[in-house]
Amino acid sequence: EAQVTQNPRYLITVTGKKLTVTCSQNMNHEYMSWYRQDPGLGLRQIYYSMNVEVTDKGDVPEGYKVSRKEKRNFPLILESPSPNQTSLYFCASSFSEGHGYTFGSGTRLTVV
Amino acid sequence: DQQVKQNSPSLSVQEGRISILNCDYTNSMFDYFLWYKKYPAEGPTFLISISSIKDKNEDGRFTVFLNKSAKHLSLHIVPSQPGDSAVYFCAASVTDKLIFGTGTRLQVFP
């Protein structure tokens, strides 16, 4: 089944403790992206990647890192999480620009 | 600066009637526009897209209209069904970035 898999689904952590949210897709898509969803703000792009080793900042990249060493994986790294990064995070992948992104099921992160 | 705006946070429509969801944008460089549907506890699901060189795209019950001069797009759902109840996001893409609106919650009642 074609899908985007992100883990974990739920995570509660403390301020400053480094964490990684994994994302993997099995569709051989070139485009991958991370979004956060917050009430009243919709979905905001954090980082995106057009291919292996090619990444760029989205609208809200501060406090996040990404890497794209393999085509299928696009982990999101929070080096020193803070409470304002408490949010619902989505990973997505796409064949190309203009084609619909396929989204993962989301990761609900709480930073206390 | 919100480049993609959905000014109606919610919409309520009777089953069988038409649902019209609206979206406005500010950036004339957007080259694709997309609509997504989201149920609680799930990721957004792609519904339909339209290239900036077209003014209409249809897929079953879903039709997207693009008015470039007004920088406005709309999603029509005909006929509306209870299973269409969800949050709908419009999105626009430019140079590999996909920018979303804040969403409209559609409720279809019997």
mmCIF file of C-alpha atoms in Angstrom, chain B residues 9-102:
data_model
loop_
_atom_site.group_PDB
_atom_site.id
_atom_site.type_symbol
_atom_site.label_atom_id
_atom_site.label_comp_id
_atom_site.label_asym_id
_atom_site.label_seq_id
_atom_site.Cartn_x
_atom_site.Cartn_y
_atom_site.Cartn_z
ATOM 1 C CA PRO B 9 -14.042 29.129 9.019
ATOM 2 C CA SER B 10 -17.180 27.030 8.707
ATOM 3 C CA LEU B 11 -20.000 26.125 6.317
ATOM 4 C CA SER B 12 -23.159 24.152 6.884
ATOM 5 C CA VAL B 13 -25.036 22.582 3.934
ATOM 6 C CA GLN B 14 -27.961 20.240 3.602
ATOM 7 C CA GLU B 15 -27.375 16.817 2.068
ATOM 8 C CA GLY B 16 -27.969 16.833 -1.691
ATOM 9 C CA ARG B 17 -27.305 20.550 -2.073
ATOM 10 C CA ILE B 18 -24.215 22.237 -3.438
ATOM 11 C CA SER B 19 -21.299 23.114 -1.168
ATOM 12 C CA ILE B 20 -19.125 26.012 -2.291
ATOM 13 C CA LEU B 21 -15.840 26.575 -0.530
ATOM 14 C CA ASN B 22 -13.861 29.701 -1.336
ATOM 15 C CA CYS B 23 -10.218 30.662 -1.286
ATOM 16 C CA ASP B 24 -8.373 33.892 -2.119
ATOM 17 C CA TYR B 25 -4.691 34.330 -2.795
ATOM 18 C CA THR B 26 -2.322 37.241 -3.181
ATOM 19 C CA ASN B 27 0.679 35.881 -5.072
ATOM 20 C CA SER B 28 0.234 35.982 -8.847
ATOM 21 C CA MET B 29 3.222 33.636 -9.244
ATOM 22 C CA PHE B 30 1.373 30.591 -7.905
ATOM 23 C CA ASP B 31 1.298 27.943 -10.639
ATOM 24 C CA TYR B 32 -0.840 25.195 -9.126
ATOM 25 C CA PHE B 33 -3.787 25.245 -6.765
ATOM 26 C CA LEU B 34 -4.967 22.256 -4.778
ATOM 27 C CA TRP B 35 -7.738 21.270 -2.408
ATOM 28 C CA TYR B 36 -7.314 18.891 0.503
ATOM 29 C CA LYS B 37 -9.800 17.307 2.840
ATOM 30 C CA LYS B 38 -8.992 16.463 6.438
ATOM 31 C CA TYR B 39 -10.783 14.278 8.935
ATOM 32 C CA PRO B 40 -9.903 14.429 12.656
ATOM 33 C CA ALA B 41 -6.889 12.331 13.648
ATOM 34 C CA GLU B 42 -5.877 11.812 10.015
ATOM 35 C CA GLY B 43 -3.537 13.523 7.594
ATOM 36 C CA PRO B 44 -4.956 15.735 4.824
ATOM 37 C CA THR B 45 -6.083 13.882 1.711
ATOM 38 C CA PHE B 46 -5.567 15.332 -1.743
ATOM 39 C CA LEU B 47 -8.844 16.012 -3.561
ATOM 40 C CA ILE B 48 -8.302 17.930 -6.758
ATOM 41 C CA SER B 49 -5.898 20.406 -8.331
ATOM 42 C CA ILE B 50 -5.847 22.952 -11.106
ATOM 43 C CA SER B 51 -3.049 24.505 -13.090
ATOM 44 C CA SER B 52 -2.888 28.279 -13.271
ATOM 45 C CA ILE B 53 -3.351 28.076 -17.040
ATOM 46 C CA LYS B 54 -6.820 26.558 -16.658
ATOM 47 C CA ASP B 55 -10.030 27.941 -15.229
ATOM 48 C CA LYS B 56 -11.886 24.738 -14.399
ATOM 49 C CA ASN B 57 -11.158 21.163 -13.442
ATOM 50 C CA GLU B 58 -13.717 18.508 -12.689
ATOM 51 C CA ASP B 59 -13.491 15.142 -10.951
ATOM 52 C CA GLY B 60 -16.766 13.426 -10.213
ATOM 53 C CA ARG B 61 -18.709 15.451 -7.658
ATOM 54 C CA PHE B 62 -15.832 17.900 -7.215
ATOM 55 C CA THR B 63 -15.145 20.895 -9.453
ATOM 56 C CA VAL B 64 -12.541 23.561 -8.874
ATOM 57 C CA PHE B 65 -12.862 26.976 -10.512
ATOM 58 C CA LEU B 66 -10.019 29.446 -10.848
ATOM 59 C CA ASN B 67 -10.489 33.159 -11.493
ATOM 60 C CA LYS B 68 -7.007 34.548 -11.968
ATOM 61 C CA SER B 69 -8.061 38.161 -12.424
ATOM 62 C CA ALA B 70 -9.793 38.058 -9.029
ATOM 63 C CA LYS B 71 -7.136 35.788 -7.488
ATOM 64 C CA HIS B 72 -9.909 33.528 -6.322
ATOM 65 C CA LEU B 73 -10.609 29.839 -6.470
ATOM 66 C CA SER B 74 -13.549 27.806 -5.328
ATOM 67 C CA LEU B 75 -14.417 24.173 -4.779
ATOM 68 C CA HIS B 76 -17.918 22.999 -5.652
ATOM 69 C CA ILE B 77 -19.241 19.723 -4.280
ATOM 70 C CA VAL B 78 -22.422 18.492 -5.928
ATOM 71 C CA PRO B 79 -24.358 16.774 -4.488
ATOM 72 C CA SER B 80 -23.072 17.121 -0.942
ATOM 73 C CA GLN B 81 -23.059 13.990 1.196
ATOM 74 C CA PRO B 82 -22.717 13.518 4.969
ATOM 75 C CA GLY B 83 -19.339 11.834 4.390
ATOM 76 C CA ASP B 84 -18.090 15.125 2.951
ATOM 77 C CA SER B 85 -18.155 16.637 6.443
ATOM 78 C CA ALA B 86 -14.522 17.527 7.143
ATOM 79 C CA VAL B 87 -12.098 20.440 7.129
ATOM 80 C CA TYR B 88 -11.130 21.597 3.640
ATOM 81 C CA PHE B 89 -7.833 23.307 2.946
ATOM 82 C CA CYS B 90 -6.933 25.115 -0.220
ATOM 83 C CA ALA B 91 -3.266 25.307 -1.132
ATOM 84 C CA ALA B 92 -1.121 26.989 -3.739
ATOM 85 C CA SER B 93 2.310 26.107 -5.006
ATOM 86 C CA VAL B 94 5.200 28.224 -6.236
ATOM 87 C CA THR B 95 8.793 27.118 -6.797
ATOM 88 C CA ASP B 96 8.345 23.801 -4.966
ATOM 89 C CA LYS B 97 6.674 25.372 -1.937
ATOM 90 C CA LEU B 98 3.098 24.508 -1.064
ATOM 91 C CA ILE B 99 1.250 27.123 0.993
ATOM 92 C CA PHE B 100 -2.007 26.288 2.739
ATOM 93 C CA GLY B 101 -4.959 28.336 3.832
ATOM 94 C CA THR B 102 -6.380 28.080 7.358
#
